[in-house]
PDB file of C-alpha atoms in Angstrom:
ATOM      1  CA  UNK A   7       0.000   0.000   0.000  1.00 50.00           C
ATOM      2  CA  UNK A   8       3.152   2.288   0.802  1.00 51.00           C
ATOM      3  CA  UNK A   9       4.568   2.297  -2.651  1.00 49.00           C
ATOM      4  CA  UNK A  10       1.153   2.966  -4.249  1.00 49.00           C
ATOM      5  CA  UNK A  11       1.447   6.094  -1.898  1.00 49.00           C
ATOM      6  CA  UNK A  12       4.907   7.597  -3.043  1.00 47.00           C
ATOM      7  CA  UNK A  13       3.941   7.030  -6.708  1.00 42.00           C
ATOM      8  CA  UNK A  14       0.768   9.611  -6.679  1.00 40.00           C
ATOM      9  CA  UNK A  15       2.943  12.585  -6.144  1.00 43.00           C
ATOM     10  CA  UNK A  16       5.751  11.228  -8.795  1.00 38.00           C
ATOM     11  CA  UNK A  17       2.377  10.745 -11.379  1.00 37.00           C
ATOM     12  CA  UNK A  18       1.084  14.627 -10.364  1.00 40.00           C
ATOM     13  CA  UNK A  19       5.179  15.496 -11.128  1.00 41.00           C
ATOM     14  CA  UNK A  20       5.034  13.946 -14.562  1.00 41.00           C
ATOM     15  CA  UNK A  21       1.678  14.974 -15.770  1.00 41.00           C
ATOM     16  CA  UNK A  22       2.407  18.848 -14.412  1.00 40.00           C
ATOM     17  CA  UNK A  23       5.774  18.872 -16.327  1.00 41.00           C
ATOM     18  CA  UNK A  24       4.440  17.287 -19.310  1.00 40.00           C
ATOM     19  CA  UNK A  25       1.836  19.813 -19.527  1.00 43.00           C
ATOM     20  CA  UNK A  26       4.143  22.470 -19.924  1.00 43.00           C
ATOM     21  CA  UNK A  27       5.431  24.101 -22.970  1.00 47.00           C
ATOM     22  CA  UNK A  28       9.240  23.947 -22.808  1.00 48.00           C
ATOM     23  CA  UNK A  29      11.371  27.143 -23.432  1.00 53.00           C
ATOM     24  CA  UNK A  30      12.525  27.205 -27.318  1.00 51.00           C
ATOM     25  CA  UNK A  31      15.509  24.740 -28.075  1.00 54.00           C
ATOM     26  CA  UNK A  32      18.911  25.999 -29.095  1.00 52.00           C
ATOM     27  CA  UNK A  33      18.799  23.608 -32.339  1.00 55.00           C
ATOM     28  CA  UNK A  34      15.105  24.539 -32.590  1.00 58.00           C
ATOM     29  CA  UNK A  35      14.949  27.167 -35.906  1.00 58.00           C
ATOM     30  CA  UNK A  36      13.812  30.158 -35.224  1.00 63.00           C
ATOM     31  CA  UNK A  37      10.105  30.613 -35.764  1.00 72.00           C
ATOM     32  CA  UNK A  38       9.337  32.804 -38.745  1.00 82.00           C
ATOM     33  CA  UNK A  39       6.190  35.105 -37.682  1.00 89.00           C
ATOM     34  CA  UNK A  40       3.873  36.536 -40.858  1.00 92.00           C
ATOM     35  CA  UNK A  41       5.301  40.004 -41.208  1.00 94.00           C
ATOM     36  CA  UNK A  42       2.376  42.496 -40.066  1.00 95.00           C
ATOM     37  CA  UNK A  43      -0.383  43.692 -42.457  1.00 94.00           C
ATOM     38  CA  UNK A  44      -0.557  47.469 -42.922  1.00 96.00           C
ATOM     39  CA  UNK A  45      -3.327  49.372 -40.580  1.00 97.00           C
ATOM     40  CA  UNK A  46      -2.816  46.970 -37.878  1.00 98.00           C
ATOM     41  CA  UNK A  47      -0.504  46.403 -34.760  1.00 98.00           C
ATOM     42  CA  UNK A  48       0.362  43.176 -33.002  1.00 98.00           C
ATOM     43  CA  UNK A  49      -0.178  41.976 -29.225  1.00 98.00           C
ATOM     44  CA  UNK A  50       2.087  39.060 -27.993  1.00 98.00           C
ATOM     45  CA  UNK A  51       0.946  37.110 -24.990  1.00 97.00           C
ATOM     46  CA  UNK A  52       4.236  35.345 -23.065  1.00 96.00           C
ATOM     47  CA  UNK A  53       4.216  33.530 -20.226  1.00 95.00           C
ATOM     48  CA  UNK A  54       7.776  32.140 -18.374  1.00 92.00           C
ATOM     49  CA  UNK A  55       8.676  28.783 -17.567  1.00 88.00           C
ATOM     50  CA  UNK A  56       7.273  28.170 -14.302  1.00 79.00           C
ATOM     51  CA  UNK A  57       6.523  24.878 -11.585  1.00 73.00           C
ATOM     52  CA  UNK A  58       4.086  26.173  -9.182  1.00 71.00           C
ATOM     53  CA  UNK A  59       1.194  26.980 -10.685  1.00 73.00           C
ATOM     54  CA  UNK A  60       1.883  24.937 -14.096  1.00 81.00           C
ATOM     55  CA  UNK A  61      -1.159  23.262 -14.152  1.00 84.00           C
ATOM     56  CA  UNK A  62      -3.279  26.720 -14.121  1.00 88.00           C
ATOM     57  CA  UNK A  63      -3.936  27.878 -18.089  1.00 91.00           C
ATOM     58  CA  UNK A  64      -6.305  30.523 -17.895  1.00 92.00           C
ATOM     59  CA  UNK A  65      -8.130  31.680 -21.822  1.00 94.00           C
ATOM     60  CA  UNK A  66      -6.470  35.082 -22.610  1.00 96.00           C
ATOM     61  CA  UNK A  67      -9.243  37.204 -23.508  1.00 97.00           C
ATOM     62  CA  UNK A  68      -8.867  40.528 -25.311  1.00 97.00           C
ATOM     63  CA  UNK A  69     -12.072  42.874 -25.630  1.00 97.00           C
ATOM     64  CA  UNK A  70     -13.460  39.146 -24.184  1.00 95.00           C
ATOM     65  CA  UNK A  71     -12.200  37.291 -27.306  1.00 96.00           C
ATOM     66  CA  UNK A  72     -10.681  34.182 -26.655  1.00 96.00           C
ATOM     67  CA  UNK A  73      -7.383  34.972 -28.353  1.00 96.00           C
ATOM     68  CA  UNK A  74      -5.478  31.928 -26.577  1.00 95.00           C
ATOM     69  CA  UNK A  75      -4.358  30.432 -23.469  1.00 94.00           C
ATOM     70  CA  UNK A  76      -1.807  31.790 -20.250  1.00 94.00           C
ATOM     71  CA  UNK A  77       0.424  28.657 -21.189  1.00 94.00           C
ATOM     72  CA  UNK A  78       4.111  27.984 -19.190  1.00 94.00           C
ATOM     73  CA  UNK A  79       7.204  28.425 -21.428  1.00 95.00           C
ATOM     74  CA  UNK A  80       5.121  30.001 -24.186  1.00 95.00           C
ATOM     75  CA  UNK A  81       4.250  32.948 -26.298  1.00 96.00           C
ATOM     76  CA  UNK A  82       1.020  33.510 -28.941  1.00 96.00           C
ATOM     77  CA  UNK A  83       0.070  36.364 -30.417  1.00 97.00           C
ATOM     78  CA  UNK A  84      -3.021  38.540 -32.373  1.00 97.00           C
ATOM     79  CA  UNK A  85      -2.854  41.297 -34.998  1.00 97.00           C
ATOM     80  CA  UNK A  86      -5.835  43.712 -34.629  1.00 98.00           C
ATOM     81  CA  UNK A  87      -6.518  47.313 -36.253  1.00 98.00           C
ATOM     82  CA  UNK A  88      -5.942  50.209 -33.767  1.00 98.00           C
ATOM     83  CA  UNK A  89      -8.187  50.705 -30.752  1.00 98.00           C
ATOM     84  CA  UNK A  90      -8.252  50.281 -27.183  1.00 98.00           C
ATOM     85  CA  UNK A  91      -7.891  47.171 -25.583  1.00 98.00           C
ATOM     86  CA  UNK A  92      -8.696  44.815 -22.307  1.00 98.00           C
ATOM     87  CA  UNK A  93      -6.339  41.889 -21.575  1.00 98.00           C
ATOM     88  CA  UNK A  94      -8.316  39.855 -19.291  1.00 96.00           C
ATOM     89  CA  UNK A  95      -7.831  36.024 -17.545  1.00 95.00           C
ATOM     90  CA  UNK A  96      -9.744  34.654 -15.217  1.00 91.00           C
ATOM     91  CA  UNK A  97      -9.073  32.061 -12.113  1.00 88.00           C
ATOM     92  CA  UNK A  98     -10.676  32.304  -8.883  1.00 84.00           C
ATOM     93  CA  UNK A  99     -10.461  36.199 -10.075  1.00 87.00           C
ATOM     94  CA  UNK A 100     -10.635  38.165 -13.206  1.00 91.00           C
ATOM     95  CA  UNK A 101      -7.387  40.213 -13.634  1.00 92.00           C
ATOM     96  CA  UNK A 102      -7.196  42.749 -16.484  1.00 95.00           C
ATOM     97  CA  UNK A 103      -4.630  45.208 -18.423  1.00 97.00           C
ATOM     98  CA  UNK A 104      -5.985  47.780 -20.647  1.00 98.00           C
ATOM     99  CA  UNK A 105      -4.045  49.529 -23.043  1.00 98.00           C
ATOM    100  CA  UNK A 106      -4.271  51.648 -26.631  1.00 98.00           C
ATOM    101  CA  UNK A 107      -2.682  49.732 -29.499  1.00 98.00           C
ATOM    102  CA  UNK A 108      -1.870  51.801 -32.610  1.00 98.00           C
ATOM    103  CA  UNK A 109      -1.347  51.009 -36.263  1.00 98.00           C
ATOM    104  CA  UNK A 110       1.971  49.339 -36.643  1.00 97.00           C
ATOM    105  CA  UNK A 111       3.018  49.057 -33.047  1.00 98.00           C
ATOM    106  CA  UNK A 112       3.784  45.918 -30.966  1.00 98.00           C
ATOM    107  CA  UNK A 113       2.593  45.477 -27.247  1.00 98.00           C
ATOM    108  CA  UNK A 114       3.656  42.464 -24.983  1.00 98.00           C
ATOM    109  CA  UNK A 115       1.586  41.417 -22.123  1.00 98.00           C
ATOM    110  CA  UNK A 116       3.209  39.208 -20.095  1.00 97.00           C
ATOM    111  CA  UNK A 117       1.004  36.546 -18.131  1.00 95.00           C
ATOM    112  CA  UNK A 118       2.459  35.523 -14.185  1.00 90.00           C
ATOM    113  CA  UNK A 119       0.673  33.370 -11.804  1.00 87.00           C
ATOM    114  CA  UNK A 120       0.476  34.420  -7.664  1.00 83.00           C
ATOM    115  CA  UNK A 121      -0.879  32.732  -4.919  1.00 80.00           C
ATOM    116  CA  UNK A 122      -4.668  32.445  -4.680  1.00 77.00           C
ATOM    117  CA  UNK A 123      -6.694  30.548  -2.119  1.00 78.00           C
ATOM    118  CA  UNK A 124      -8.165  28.010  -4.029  1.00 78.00           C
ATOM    119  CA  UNK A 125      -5.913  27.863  -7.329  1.00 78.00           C
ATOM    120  CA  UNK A 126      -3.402  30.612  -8.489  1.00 80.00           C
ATOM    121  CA  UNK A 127      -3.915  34.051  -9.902  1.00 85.00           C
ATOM    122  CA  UNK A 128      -3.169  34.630 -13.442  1.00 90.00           C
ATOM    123  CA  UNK A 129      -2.296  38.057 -13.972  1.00 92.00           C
ATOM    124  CA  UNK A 130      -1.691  39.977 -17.054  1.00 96.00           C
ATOM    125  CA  UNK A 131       0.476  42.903 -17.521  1.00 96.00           C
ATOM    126  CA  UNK A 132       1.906  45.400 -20.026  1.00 97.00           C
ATOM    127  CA  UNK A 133       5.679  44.595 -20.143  1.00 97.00           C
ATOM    128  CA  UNK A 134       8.250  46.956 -21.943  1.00 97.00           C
ATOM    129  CA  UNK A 135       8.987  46.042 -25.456  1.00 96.00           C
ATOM    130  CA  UNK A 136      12.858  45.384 -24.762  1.00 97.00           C
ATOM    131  CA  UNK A 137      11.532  42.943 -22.168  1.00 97.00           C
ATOM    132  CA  UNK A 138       8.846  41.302 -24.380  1.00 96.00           C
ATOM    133  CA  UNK A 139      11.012  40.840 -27.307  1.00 96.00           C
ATOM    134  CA  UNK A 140      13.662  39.111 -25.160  1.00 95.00           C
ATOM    135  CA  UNK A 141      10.584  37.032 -23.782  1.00 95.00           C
ATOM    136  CA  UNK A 142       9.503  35.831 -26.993  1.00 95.00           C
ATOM    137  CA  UNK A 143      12.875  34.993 -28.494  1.00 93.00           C
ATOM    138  CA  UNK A 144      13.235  32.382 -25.312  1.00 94.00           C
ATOM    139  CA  UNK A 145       9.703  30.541 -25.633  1.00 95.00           C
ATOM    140  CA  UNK A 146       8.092  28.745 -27.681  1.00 94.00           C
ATOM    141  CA  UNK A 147       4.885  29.445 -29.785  1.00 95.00           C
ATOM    142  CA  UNK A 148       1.772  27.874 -28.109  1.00 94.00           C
ATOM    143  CA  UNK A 149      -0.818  29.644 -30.503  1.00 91.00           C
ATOM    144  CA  UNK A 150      -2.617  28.764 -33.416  1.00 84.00           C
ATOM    145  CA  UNK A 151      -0.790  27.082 -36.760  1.00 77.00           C
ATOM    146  CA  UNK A 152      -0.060  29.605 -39.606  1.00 60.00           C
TER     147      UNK A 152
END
C-alpha cells in the first residue's frame, strides 16, 4: 500500500511537467512570424517557464475574445486594427490590463501566476517592449498554426 502512496505525487510530477510548454531549443529554428499587415498592430501574450502553478492555463481574452491560453514556457500572439484594448484572464479572479494599441506598433503582455486561495492568480500585464522581445525569443509558440 506504501509504494502505491509515493507514486501519486511522482504521477502529479510527470503529468504537471508534461503539460508544460518547454522554453525554445537551441537547435530549434527560429520561428518565422507573418510580417504584419498594414493598418494593424500586433499583441504578444508570453508567459515564463514556471513549476508552481503549471497546471493553471487561464483563456487570454482581449475585448473578451478568446485569443489563446496563459500557457508555461510560451508565447502567442493577435494582430488587430488600432483601438483600445482589455487583456483579461480569469481564475478564482478576473485580472485585467488595458491599453491603446496603434497602427503598426507591438505590445507584450506578459502573463504571471500568484498565490490564490483556491488555485493561483493569473495576472496579465503590459511589459516593456525590450523585455517582451527578449521574452519571446526564449519561448516557444503555443498559438494557433499559420
Amino acid at each position: 500500500m506504501g509504494s502505491k502512496i509515493g507514486a501519486v505525487p511522482l504521477l502529479l510530477v510527470g503529468f504537471l511537467l508534461a503539460s508544460r510548454a518547454s522554453p525554445r531549443g537551441l537547435d530549434e529554428p527560429p520561428l518565422q512570424i507573418p510580417a504584419l499587415k498594414p493598418g494593424f498592430g500586433r499583441v504578444y501574450f508570453t508567459r515564463p517557464a514556471d513549476l508552481a502553478g503549471s497546471a493553471v492555463q487561464p483563456e487570454i481574452r482581449m475585448n473578451n475574445e478568446v485569443v489563446g491560453r496563459s500557457v508555461p514556457g510560451g508565447f502567442s500572439y493577435v494582430d488587430r486594427p488600432p483601438g483600445k484594448y482589455a487583456v483579461t484572464t480569469a481564475t478564482e479572479v478576473e485580472n485585467a490590463v488595458t491599453f491603446q494599441l496603434a497602427a503598426g506598433e507591438t505590445k507584450y503582455i506578459k502573463t504571471a501566476v500568484t498565490p490564490g486561495i483556491l488555485i493561483g492568480h493569473v495576472t496579465p500585464t503590459l511589459e516593456f517592449p525590450e523585455q517582451g522581445q527578449s521574452d519571446v525569443s526564449r519561448l516557444r509558440y503555443v498559438g494557433p498554426k499559420f
